[in-house]
Short mmCIF file of C-alpha atoms (C1' of nucleotides) in Angstrom, two decimals:
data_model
loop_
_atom_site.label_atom_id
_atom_site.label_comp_id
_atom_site.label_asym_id
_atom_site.label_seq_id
_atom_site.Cartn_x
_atom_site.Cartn_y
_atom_site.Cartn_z
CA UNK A 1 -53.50 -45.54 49.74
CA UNK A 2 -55.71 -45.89 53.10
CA UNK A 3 -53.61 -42.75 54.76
CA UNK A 4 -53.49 -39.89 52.18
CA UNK A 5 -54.19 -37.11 53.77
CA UNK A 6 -56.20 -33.57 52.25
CA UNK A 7 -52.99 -31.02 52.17
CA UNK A 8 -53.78 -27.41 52.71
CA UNK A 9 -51.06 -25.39 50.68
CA UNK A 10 -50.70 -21.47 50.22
CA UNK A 11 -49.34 -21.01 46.62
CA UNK A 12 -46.51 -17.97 46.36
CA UNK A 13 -48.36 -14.98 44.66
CA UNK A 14 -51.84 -14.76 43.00
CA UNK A 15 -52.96 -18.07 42.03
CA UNK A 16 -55.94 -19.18 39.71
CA UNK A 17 -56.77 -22.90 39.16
CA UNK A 18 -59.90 -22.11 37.24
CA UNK A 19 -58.05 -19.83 35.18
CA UNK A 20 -54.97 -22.24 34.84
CA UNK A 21 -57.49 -25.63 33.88
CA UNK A 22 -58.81 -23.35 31.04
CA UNK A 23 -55.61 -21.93 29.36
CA UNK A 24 -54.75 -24.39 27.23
CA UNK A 25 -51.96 -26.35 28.90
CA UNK A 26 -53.52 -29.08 30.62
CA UNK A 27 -56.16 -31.12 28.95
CA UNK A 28 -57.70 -34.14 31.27
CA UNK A 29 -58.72 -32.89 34.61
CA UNK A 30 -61.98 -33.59 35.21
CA UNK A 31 -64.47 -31.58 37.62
CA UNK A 32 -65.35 -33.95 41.25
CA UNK A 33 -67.01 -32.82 44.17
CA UNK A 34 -65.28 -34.46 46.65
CA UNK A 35 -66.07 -35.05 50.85
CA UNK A 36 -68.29 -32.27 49.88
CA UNK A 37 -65.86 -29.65 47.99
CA UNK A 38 -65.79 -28.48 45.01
CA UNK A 39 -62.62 -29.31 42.52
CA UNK A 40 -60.34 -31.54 39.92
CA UNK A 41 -59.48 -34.82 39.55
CA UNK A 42 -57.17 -36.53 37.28
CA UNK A 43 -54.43 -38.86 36.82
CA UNK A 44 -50.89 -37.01 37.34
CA UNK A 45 -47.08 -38.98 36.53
CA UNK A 46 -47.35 -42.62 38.31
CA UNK A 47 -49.14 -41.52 41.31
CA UNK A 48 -52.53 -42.39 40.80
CA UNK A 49 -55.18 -40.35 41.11
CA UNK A 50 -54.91 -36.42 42.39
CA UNK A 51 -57.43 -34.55 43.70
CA UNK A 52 -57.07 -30.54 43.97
CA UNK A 53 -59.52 -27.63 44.88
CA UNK A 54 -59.31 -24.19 45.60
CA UNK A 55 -61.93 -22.90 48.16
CA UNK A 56 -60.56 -19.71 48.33
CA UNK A 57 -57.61 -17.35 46.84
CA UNK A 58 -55.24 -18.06 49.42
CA UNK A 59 -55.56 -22.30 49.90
CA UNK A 60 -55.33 -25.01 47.60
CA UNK A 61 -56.55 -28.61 48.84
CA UNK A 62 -54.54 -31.21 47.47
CA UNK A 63 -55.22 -35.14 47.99
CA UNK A 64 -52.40 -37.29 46.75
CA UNK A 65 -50.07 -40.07 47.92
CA UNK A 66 -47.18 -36.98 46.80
CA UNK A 67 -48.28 -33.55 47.42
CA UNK A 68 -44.91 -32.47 46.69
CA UNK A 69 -45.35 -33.67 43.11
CA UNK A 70 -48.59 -31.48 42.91
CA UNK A 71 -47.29 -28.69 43.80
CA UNK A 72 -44.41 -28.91 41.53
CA UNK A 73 -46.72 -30.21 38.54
CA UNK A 74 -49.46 -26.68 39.46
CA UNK A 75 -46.44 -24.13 39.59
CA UNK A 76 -48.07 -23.69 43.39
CA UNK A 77 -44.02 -22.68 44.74
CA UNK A 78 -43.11 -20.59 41.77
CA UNK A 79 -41.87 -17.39 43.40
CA UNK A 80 -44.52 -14.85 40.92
CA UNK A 81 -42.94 -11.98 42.19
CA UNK A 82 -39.09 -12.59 41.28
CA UNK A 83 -40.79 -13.78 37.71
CA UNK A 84 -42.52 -10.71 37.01
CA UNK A 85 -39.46 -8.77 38.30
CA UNK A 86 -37.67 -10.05 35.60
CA UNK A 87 -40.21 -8.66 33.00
CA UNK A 88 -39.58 -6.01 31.12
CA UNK A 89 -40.72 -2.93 33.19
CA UNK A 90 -41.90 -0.49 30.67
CA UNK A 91 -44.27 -3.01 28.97
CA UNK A 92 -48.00 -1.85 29.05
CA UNK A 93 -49.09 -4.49 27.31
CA UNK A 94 -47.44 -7.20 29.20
CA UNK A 95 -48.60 -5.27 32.34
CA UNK A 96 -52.45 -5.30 31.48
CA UNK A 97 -52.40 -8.99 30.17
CA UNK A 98 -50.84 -9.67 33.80
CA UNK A 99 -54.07 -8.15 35.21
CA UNK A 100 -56.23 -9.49 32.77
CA UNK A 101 -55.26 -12.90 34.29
CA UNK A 102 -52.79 -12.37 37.10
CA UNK A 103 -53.28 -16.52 38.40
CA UNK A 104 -52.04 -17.98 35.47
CA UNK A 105 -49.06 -20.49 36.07
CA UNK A 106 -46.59 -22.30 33.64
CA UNK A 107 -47.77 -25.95 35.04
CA UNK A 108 -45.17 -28.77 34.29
CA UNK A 109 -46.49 -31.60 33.31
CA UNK A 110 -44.73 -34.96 32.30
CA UNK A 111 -42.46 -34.71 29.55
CA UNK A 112 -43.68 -37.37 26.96
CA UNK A 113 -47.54 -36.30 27.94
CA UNK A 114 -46.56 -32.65 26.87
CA UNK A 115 -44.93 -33.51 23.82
CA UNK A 116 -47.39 -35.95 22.59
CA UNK A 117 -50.87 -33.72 23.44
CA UNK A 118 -48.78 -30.92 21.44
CA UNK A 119 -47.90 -33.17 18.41
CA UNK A 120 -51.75 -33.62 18.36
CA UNK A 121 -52.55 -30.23 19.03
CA UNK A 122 -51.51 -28.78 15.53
CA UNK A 123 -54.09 -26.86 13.61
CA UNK A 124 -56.95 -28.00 16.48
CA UNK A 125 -59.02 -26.21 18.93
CA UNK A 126 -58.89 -26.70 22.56
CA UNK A 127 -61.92 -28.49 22.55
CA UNK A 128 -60.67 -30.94 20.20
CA UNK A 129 -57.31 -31.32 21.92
CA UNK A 130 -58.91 -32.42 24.70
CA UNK A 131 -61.24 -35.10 22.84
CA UNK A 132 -58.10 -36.76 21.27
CA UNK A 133 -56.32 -36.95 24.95
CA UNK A 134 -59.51 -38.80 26.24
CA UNK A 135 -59.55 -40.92 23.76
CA UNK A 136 -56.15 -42.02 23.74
CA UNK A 137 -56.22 -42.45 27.46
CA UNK A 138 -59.42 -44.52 27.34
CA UNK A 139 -58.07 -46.91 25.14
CA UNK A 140 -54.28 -47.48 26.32
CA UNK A 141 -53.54 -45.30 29.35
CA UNK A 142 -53.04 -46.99 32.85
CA UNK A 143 -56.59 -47.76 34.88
CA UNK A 144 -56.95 -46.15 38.46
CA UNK A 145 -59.61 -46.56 40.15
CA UNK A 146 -60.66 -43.76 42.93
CA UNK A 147 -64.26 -42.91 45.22
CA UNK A 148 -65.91 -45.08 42.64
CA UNK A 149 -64.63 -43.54 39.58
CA UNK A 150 -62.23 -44.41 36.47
CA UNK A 151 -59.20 -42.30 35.48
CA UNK A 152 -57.01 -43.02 33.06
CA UNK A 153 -53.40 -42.23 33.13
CA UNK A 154 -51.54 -40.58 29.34
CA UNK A 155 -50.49 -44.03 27.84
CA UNK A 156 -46.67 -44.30 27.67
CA UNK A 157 -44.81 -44.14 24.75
CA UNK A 158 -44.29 -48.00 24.12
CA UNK A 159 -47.96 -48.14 23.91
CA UNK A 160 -48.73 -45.65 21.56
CA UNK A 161 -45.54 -47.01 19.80
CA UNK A 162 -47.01 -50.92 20.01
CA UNK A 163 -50.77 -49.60 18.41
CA UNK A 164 -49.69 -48.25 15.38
CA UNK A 165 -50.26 -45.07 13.13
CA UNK A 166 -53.41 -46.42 12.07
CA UNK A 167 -54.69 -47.11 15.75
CA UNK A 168 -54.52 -44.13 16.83
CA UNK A 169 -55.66 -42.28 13.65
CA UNK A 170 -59.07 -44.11 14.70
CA UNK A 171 -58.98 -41.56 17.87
CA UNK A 172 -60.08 -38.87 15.77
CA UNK A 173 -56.18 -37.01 15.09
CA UNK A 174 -55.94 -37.17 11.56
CA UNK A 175 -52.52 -37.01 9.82
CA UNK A 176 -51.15 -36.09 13.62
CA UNK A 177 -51.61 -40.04 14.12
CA UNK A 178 -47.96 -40.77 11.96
CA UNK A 179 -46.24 -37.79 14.01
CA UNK A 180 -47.62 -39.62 17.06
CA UNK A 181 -46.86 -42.53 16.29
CA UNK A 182 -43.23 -41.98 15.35
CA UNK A 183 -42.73 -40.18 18.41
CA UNK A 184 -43.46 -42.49 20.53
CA UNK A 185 -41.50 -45.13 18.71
CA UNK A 186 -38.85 -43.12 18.88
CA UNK A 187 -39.11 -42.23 22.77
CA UNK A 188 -39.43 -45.83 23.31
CA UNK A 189 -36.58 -47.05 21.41
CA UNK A 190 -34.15 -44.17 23.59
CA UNK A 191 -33.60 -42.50 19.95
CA UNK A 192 -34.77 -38.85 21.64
CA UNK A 193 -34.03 -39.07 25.52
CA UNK A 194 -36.38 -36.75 27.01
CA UNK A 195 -35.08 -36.69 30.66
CA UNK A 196 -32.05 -34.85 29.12
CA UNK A 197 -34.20 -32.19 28.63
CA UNK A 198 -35.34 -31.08 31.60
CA UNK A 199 -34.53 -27.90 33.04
CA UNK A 200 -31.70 -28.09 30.09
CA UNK A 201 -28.71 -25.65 30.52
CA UNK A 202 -28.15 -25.45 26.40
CA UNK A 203 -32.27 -24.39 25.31
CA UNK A 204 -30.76 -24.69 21.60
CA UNK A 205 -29.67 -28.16 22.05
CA UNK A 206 -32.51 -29.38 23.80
CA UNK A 207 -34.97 -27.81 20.80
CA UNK A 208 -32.53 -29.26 18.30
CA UNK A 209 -32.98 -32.62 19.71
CA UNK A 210 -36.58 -32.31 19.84
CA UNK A 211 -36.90 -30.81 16.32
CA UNK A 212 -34.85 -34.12 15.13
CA UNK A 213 -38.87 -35.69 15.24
CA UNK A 214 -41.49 -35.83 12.28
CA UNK A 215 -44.04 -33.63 12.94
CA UNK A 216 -42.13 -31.60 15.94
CA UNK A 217 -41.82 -27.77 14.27
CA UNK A 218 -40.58 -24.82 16.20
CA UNK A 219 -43.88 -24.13 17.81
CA UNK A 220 -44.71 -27.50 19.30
CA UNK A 221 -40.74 -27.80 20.08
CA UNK A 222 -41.00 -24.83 22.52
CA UNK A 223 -44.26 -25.65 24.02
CA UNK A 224 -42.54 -29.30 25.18
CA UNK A 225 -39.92 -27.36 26.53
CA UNK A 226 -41.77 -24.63 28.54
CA UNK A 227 -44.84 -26.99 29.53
CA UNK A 228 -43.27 -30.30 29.96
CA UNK A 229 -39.11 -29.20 30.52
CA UNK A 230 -39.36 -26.21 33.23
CA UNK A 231 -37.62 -24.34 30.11
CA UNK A 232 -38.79 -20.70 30.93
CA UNK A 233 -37.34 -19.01 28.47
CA UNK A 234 -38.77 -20.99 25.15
CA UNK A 235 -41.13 -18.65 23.46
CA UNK A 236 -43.80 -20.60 21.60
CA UNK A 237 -45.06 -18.50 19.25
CA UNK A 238 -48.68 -19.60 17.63
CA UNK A 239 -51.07 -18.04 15.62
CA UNK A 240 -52.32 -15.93 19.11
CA UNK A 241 -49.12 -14.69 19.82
CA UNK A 242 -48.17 -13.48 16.31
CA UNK A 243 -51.44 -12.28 16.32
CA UNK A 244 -50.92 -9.74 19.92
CA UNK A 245 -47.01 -9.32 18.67
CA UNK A 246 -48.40 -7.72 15.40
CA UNK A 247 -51.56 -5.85 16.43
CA UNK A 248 -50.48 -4.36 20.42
CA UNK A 249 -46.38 -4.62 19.78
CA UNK A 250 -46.18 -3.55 16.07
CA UNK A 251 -44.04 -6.13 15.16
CA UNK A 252 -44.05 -7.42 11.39
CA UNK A 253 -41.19 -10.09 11.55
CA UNK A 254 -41.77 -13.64 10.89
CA UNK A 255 -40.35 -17.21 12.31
CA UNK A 256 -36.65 -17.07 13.85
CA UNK A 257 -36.75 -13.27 13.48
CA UNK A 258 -39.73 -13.14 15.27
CA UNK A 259 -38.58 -15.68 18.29
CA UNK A 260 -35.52 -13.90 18.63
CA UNK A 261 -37.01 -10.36 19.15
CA UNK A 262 -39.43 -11.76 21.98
CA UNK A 263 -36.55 -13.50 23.85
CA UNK A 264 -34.83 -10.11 24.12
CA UNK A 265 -37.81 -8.32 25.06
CA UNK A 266 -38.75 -10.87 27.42
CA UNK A 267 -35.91 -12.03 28.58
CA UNK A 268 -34.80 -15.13 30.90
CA UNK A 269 -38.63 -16.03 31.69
CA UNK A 270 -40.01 -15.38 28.37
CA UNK A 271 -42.25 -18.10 28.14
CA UNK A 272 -44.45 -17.20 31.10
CA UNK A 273 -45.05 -13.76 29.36
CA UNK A 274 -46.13 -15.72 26.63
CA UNK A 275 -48.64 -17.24 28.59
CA UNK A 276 -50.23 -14.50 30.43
CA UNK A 277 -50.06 -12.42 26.64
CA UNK A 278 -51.31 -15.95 24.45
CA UNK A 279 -54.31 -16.12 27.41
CA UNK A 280 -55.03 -12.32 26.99
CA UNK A 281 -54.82 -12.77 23.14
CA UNK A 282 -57.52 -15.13 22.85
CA UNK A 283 -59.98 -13.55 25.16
CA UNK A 284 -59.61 -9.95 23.26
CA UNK A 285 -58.43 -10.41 20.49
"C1'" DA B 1 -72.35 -26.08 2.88
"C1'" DT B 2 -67.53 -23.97 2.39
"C1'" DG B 3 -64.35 -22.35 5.65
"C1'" DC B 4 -61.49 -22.60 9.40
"C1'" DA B 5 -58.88 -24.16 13.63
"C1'" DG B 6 -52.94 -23.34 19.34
"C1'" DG B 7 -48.56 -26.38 12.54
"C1'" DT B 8 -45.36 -28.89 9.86
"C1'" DC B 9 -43.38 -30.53 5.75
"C1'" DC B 10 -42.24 -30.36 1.04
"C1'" DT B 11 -41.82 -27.86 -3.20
"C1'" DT B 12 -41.09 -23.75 -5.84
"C1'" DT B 13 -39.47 -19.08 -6.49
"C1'" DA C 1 -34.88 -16.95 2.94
"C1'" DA C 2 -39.68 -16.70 1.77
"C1'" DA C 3 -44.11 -18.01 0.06
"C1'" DG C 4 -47.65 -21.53 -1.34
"C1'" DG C 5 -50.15 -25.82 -0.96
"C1'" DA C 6 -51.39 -30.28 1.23
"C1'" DC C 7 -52.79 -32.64 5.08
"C1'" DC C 8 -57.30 -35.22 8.75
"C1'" DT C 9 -61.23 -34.07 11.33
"C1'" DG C 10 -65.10 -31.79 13.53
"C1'" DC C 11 -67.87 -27.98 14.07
"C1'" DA C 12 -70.32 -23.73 12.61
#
DNA sequence: ATGCAGGTCCTTT
DNA sequence: AAAGGACCTGCA
């Protein structure tokens, strides 16, 4: 840990980490001036503790044992403009939520840390979301130690499995804490293997499998697979998105009939219109 | 204080 | 298939 280096990286296309700690995907990075500039710190995978700034539009400052992994976990190498090429051209509305926000990114975090911050996220504000992820951490996620300060890894599934429902219902989550609970039991036990999902050829099969748990719907499903799977074509659809798909698209269908009419408007990277539409949705809508 | 917030499940039509 | 109600908790 004595030699990592501060890597200077240039991300492909417009790129916002403000914009992407606020949008809802990633819930634990804390602010930490560090050697005198501004940025983030947090605990990322099993590589102890990141730090990552951005001092300007162009250069992101990473400090971590695997910058590699940072970059992959940020979205800094995602090619924006073969994405957006793929977008449907004559959309206005897609267009204007691009340049409402045009640094968002589709980060990918850890699979079981996605799946288990959406399984608490039902029904909850952001603010909320973030309190129960804290929480959790604090009281069974690895301790790392870093300039002085205490971060706290997402506790793995045999944890979370080994405290019990009524453990973690103490953390504030409600009737989230069984869903939780039998998630990670299940992870733990290899019932649902969640490194077959990633980057998975057959999307249907790798929602199927994930729908197989209590308290896993359609909507926290597809946010496992485009947040924690590198899935870009799941289409989580929330009450935001129905909310922009009714009101700016004119669309009255519901559920599957819904999903389905955004995947073929969308197309093969769906999900990351979703994002830049479900961040333009909440700010104006 | 009553209502509501990034859903899901179970029951009834 | 589609609609209605219940479910924990915290905050306005």
């Amino acid at each position: 840990m004595a030699d990592v280096l501060l890597t200077s990286v240039r991300p492909d296309g417009p790129f916002s980490l403000s914009e992407l700690l606020k949008s809802g995907q990633l819930f634990h990075w804390e602010p930490m001036v560090w050697q005198g500039r501004e940025g983030h710190a947090g605990c990322l995978g099993d590589s102890g503790v990141t730090w990552i700034g951005q001092p300007d539009e162009t250069t992101v400052l990473i400090r971590s044992v695997d910058p590699g992994e940072v970059v992959r976990y940020f979205g800094l190498d995602h090619a924006m403009g073969a994405i957006q090429a793929a977008f449907p051209q004559g959309d206005a509305v897609l267009a204007e939520a691009i340049r409402f926000s045009p640094g968002l990114r589709i980060a990918r975090q850890p699979t079981w840390e996605c799946l288990a911050t959406f399984i608490t996220s039902s029904l909850k504000q952001v603010a909320h979301i973030r309190a129960i992820s804290m929480l959790l951490r604090q009281r069974w996620g690895e301790l790392h130690e870093w300039e002085g300060r205490f971060f706290r890894a997402y506790p793995r599934p045999e944890m979370l499995a080994e405290a019990g429902e009524d453990a973690l219902r103490e953390c504030g989550m409600g009737y989230r804490a069984k869903s939780l609970h039998r998630a990670a039991v299940a992870v733990a036990e290899g019932r649902v293997d969640l490194a077959s999902l990633q980057d998975a050829a057959d999307l249907d099969a790798a929602r199927a499998a994930l729908l197989e748990l209590h308290g896993v719907g359609e909507k926290i499903a597809n946010c496992t697979l485009l947040f924690g799977c590198g899935c870009w074509e799941a289409f989580p659809i929330d009450v935001w998105i129905e909310r922009i798909l009714r009101q700016l698209y004119r669309k009255r269908l519901k559920g599957a009939r819904l999903q389905q009419w955004a995947v073929d408007h969308f197309g093969e990277h769906a999900g990351y219109a979703q994002q830049y539409l479900f961040h333009f949705a909440r700010k104006n809508l």
